[in-house]
CSV table of C-alpha atoms and ligand atoms in Angstrom, one decimal:
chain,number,residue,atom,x,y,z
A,1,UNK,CA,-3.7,4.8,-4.2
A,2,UNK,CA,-5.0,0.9,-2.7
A,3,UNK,CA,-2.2,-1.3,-4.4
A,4,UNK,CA,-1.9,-4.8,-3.9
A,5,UNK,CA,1.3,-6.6,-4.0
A,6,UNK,CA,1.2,-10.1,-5.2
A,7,UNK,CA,4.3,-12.8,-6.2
A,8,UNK,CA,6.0,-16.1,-4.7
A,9,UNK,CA,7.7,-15.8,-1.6
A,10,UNK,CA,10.7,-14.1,-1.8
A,11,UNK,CA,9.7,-12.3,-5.3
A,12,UNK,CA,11.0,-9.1,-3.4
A,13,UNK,CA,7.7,-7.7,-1.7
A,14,UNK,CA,8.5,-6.8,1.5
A,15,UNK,CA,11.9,-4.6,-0.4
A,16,UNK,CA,9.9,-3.1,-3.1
A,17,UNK,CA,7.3,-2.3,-0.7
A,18,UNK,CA,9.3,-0.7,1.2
A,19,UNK,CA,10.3,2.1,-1.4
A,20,UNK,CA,7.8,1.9,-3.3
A,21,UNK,CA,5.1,2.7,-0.1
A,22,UNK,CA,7.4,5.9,0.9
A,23,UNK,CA,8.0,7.2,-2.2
A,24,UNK,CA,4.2,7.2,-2.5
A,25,UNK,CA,3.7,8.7,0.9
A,26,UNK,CA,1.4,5.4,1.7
A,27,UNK,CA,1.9,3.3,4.6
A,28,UNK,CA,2.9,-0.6,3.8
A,29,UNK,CA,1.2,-3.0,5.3
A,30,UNK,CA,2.1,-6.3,5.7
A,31,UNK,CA,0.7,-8.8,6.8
A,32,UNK,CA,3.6,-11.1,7.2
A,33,UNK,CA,5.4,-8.4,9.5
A,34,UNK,CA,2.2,-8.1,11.5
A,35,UNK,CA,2.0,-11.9,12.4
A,36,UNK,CA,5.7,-11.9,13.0
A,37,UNK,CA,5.7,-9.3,15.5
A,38,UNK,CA,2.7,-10.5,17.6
A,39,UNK,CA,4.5,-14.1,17.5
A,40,UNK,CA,8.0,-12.4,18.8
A,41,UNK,CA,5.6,-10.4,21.9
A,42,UNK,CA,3.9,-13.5,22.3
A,43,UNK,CA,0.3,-12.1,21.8
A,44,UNK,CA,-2.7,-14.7,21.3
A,45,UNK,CA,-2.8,-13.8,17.7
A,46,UNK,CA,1.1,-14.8,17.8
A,47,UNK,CA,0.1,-17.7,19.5
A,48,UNK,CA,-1.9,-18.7,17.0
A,49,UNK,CA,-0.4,-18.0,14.1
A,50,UNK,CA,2.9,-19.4,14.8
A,51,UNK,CA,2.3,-23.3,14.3
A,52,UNK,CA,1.0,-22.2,10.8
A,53,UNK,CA,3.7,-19.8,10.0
A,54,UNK,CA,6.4,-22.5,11.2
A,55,UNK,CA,4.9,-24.8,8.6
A,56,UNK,CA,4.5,-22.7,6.0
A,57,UNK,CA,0.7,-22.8,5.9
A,58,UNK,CA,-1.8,-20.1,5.6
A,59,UNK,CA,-3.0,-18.7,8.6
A,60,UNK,CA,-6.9,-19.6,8.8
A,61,UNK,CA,-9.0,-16.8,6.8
A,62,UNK,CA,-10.9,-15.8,10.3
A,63,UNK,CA,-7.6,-14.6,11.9
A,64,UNK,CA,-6.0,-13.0,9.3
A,65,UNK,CA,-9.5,-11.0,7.7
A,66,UNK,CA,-9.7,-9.2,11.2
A,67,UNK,CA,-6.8,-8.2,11.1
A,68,UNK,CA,-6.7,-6.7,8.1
A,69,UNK,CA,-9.6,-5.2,8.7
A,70,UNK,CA,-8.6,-3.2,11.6
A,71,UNK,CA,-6.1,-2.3,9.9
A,72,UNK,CA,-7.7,-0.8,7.1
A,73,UNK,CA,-9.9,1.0,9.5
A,74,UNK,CA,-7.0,3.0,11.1
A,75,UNK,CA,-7.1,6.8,10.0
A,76,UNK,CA,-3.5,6.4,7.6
A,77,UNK,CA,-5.2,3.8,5.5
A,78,UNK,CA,-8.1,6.4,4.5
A,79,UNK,CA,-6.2,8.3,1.7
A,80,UNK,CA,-4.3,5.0,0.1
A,81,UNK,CA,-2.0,2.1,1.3
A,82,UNK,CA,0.2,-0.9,-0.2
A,83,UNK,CA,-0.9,-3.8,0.8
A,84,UNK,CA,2.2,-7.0,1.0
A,85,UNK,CA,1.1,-10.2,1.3
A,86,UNK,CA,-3.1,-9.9,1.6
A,87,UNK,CA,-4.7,-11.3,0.1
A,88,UNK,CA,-3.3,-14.9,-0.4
A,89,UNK,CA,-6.1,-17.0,-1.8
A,90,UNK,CA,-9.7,-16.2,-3.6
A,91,UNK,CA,-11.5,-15.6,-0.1
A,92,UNK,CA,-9.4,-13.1,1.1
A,93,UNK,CA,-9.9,-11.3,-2.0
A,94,UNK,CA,-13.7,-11.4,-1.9
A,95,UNK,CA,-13.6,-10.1,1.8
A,96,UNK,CA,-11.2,-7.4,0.5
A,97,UNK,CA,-13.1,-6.0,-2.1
A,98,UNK,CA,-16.3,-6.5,0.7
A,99,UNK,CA,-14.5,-4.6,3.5
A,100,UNK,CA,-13.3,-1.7,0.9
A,101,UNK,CA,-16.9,-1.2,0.0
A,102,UNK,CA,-18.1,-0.9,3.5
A,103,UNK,CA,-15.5,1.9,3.5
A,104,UNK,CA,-16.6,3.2,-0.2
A,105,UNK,CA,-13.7,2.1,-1.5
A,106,UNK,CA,-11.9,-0.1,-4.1
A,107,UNK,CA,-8.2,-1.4,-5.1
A,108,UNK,CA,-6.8,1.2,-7.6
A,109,UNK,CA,-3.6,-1.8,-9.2
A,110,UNK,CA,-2.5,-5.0,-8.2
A,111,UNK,CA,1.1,-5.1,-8.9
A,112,UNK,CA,2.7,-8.8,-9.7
A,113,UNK,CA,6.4,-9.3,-9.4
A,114,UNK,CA,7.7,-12.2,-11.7
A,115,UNK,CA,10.3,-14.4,-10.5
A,116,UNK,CA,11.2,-17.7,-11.3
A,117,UNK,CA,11.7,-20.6,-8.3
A,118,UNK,CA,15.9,-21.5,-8.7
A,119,UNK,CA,15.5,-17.1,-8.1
A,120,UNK,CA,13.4,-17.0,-5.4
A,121,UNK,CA,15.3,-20.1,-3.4
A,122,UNK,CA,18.4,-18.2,-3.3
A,123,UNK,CA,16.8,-14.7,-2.3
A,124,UNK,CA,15.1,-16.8,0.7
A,125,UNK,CA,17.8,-18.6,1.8
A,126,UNK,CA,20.2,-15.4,2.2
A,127,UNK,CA,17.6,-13.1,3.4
A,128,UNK,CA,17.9,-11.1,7.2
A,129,UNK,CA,15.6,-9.1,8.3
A,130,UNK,CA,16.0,-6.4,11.0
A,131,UNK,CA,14.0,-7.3,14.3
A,132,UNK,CA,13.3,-3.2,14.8
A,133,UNK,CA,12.6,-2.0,11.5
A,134,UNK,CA,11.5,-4.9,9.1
A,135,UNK,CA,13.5,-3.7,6.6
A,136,UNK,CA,14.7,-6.7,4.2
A,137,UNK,CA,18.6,-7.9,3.7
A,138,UNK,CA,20.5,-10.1,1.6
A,139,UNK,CA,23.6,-11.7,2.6
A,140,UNK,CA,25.1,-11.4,-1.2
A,141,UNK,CA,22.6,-9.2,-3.2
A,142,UNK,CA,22.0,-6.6,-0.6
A,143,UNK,CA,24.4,-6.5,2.5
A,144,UNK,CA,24.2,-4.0,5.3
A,145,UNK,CA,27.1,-2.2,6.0
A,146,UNK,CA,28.1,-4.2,9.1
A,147,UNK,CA,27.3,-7.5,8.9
A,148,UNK,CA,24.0,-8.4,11.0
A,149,UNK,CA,23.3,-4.4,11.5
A,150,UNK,CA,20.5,-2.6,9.6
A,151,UNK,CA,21.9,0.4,7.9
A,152,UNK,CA,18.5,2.3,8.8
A,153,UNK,CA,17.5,2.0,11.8
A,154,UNK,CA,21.0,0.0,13.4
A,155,UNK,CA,18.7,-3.4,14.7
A,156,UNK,CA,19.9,-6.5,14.8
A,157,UNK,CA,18.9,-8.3,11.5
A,158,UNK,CA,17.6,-12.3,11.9
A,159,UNK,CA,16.8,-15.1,10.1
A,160,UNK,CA,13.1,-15.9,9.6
A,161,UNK,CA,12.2,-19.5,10.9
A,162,UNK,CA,10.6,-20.5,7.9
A,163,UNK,CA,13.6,-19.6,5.5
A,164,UNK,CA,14.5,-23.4,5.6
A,165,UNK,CA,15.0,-25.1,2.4
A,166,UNK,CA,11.9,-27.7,3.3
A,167,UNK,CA,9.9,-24.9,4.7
A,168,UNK,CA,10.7,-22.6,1.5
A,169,UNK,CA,9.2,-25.3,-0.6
A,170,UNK,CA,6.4,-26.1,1.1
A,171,UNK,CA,5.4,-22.0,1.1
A,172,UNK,CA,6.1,-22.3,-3.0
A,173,UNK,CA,3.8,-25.3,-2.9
A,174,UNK,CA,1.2,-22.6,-1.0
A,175,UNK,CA,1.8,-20.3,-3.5
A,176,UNK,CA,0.8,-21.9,-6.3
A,177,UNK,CA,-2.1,-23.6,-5.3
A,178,UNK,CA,-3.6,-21.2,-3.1
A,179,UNK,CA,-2.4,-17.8,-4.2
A,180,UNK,CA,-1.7,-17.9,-7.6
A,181,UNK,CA,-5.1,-18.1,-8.9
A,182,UNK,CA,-5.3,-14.5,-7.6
A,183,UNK,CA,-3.2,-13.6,-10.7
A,184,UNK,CA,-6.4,-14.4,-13.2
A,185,UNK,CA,-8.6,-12.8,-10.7
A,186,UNK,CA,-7.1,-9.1,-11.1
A,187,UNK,CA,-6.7,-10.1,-14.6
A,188,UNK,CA,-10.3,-10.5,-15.0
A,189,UNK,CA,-10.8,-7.6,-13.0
A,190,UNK,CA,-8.9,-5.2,-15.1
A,191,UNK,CA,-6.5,-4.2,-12.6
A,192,UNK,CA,-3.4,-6.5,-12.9
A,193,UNK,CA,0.0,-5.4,-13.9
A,194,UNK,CA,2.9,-7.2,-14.0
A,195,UNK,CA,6.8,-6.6,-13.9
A,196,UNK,CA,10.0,-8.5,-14.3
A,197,UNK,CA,11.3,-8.7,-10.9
A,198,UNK,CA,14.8,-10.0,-11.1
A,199,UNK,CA,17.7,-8.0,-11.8
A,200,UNK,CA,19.3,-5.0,-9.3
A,201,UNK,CA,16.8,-4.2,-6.6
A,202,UNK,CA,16.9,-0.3,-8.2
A,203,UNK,CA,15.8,-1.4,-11.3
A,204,UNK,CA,13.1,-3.5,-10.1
A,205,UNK,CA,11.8,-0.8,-7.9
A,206,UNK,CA,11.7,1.7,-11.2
A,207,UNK,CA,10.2,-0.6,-13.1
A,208,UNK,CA,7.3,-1.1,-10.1
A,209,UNK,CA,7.1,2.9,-10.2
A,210,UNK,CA,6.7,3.2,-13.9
A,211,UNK,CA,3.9,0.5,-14.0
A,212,UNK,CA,2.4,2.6,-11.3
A,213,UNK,CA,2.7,5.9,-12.7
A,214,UNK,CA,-0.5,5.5,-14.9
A,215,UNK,CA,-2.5,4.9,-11.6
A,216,UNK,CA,-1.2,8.0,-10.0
A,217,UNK,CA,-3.7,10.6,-9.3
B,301,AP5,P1,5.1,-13.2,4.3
B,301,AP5,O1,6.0,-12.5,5.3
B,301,AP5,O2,4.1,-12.5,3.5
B,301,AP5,O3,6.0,-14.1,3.4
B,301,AP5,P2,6.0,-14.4,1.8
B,301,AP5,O4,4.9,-14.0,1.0
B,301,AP5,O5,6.4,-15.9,1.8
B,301,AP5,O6,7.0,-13.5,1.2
B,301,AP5,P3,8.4,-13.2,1.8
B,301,AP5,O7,8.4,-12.3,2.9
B,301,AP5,O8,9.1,-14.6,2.1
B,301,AP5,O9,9.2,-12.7,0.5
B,301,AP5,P4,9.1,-11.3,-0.2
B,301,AP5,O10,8.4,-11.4,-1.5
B,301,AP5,O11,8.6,-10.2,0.7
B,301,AP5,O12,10.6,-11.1,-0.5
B,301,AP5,P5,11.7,-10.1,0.2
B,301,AP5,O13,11.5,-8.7,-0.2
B,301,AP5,O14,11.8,-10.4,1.6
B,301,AP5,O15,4.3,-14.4,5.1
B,301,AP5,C1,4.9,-15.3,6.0
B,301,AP5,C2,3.9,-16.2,6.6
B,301,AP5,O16,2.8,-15.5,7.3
B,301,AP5,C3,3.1,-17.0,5.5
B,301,AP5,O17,3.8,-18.2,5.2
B,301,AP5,C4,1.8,-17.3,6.3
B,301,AP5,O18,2.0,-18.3,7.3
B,301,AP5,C5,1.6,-16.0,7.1
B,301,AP5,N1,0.7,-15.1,6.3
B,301,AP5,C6,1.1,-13.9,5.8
B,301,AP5,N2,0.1,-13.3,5.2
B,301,AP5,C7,-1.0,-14.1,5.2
B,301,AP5,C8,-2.3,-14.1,4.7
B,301,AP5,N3,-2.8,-13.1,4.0
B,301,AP5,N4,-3.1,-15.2,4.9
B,301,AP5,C9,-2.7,-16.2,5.6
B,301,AP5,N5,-1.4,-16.3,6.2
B,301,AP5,C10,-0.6,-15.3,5.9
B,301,AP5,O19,13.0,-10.6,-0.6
B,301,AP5,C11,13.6,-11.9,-0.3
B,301,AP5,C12,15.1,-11.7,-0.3
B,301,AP5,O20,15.6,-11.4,-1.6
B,301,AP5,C13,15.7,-10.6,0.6
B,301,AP5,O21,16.9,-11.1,1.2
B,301,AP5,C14,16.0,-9.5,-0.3
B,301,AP5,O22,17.1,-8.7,0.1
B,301,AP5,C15,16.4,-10.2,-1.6
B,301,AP5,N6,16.0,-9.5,-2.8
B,301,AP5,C16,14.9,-8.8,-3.0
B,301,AP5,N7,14.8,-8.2,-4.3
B,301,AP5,C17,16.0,-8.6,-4.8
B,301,AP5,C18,16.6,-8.4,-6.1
B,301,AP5,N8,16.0,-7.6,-7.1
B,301,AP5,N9,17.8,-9.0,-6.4
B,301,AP5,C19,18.4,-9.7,-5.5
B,301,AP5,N10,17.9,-10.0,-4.2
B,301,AP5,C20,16.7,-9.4,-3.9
């Protein structure tokens, strides 16, 4: 399966991904993660991408299509993947569904998680995330065991530089000028589904895997 996970920041992505990518034996791939770990090792795509990330901007198309594309070439994309947080505007999609015909492919679902804003402000602004694994914390709605300690993998959880309150807003700001169109796009395509996402992490994730039942083959 080629799924495509779309919503506002903090609409639960990076957590539902995360179950929903190993319960379908597909890797997760994220593009968020990826710019965050070449910013923490200081790599030239770090480099680049940090000034963006640190306003809440986009990262310019050029940078970010590459990527993605290498990605997609690597031999565990081949049978399926989940994709978190690509594409983000119109011209990412185009070059998606370009880059997955090159490979004779296309997206199977693109999966929306609903959320509204006073929701998604107080996910961000409790959120940790563990440097090792990238698995995703709440202070409230989903403590670790110890506090600052992922239960997984036992790394040290941190909080993201752009989970500010003026940064937050600025990414919702993104979000709905940049990335939302994408909703009508999939629409239009015949491929969109959409779930409530708020509510016990459980239940959102077996809502996301009933919605995706249909599309398994
Ligand atoms: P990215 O990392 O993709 O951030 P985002 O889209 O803003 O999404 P988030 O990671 O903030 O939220 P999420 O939906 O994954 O929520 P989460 O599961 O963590 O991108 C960061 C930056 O990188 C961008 O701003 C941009 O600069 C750059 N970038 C990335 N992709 C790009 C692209 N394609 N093009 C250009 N630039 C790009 O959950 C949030 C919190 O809520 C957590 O604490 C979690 O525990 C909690 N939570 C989750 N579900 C529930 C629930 N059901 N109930 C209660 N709490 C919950």
């Amino acid at each position: 399966m080629r799924i495509v996970l779309v919503g506002p920041p903090g609409a639960g992505k990076g957590t539902q991904a995360h179950f929903i990518a190993s319960h379908l034996a597909i890797p997760r791939i994220s593009t968020g993660d990826i710019f965050r770990y070449n910013v923490a090792n200081n790599t030239d795509l770090g480099v680049k991408a940090k000034e963006y990330m640190d306003r809440g901007d986009l990262v310019p198309d050029e940078v970010t299509v590459a990527m993605v594309r290498d990605r997609l070439a690597e031999s565990d994309a081949k049978a399926g993947f989940l994709l978190d947080g690509f594409p983000r505007n119109l011209p990412q999609a185009d070059t998606l569904k370009k880059i997955l015909a090159e490979l004779d492919q296309r997206l199977t679902v693109v999966l929306e998680l609903v959320v509204d804003e006073d929701e998604v402000v107080r996910r961000l602004s409790g959120r940790r995330t563990c440097r090792r694994c990238q698995r995703v914390w709440h202070v409230l709605y989903e403590p670790p065991t110890v506090a600052g300690v992922c239960d997984d993998c036992g790394g040290e959880l941190f909080q993201r530089d752009d989970d500010k309150e003026e940064v937050i807003r600025h990414r919702l700001e993104v979000y709905s000028s940049q990335t939302s169109p994408l909703i009508a796009f999939y629409a239009d395509e015949g491929i969109l589904v959409g779930i409530d996402a708020t509510g016990p992490v459980e239940e959102v994730t077996a809502r996301a895997l009933s919605a995706l039942q249909p599309y398994v083959h």
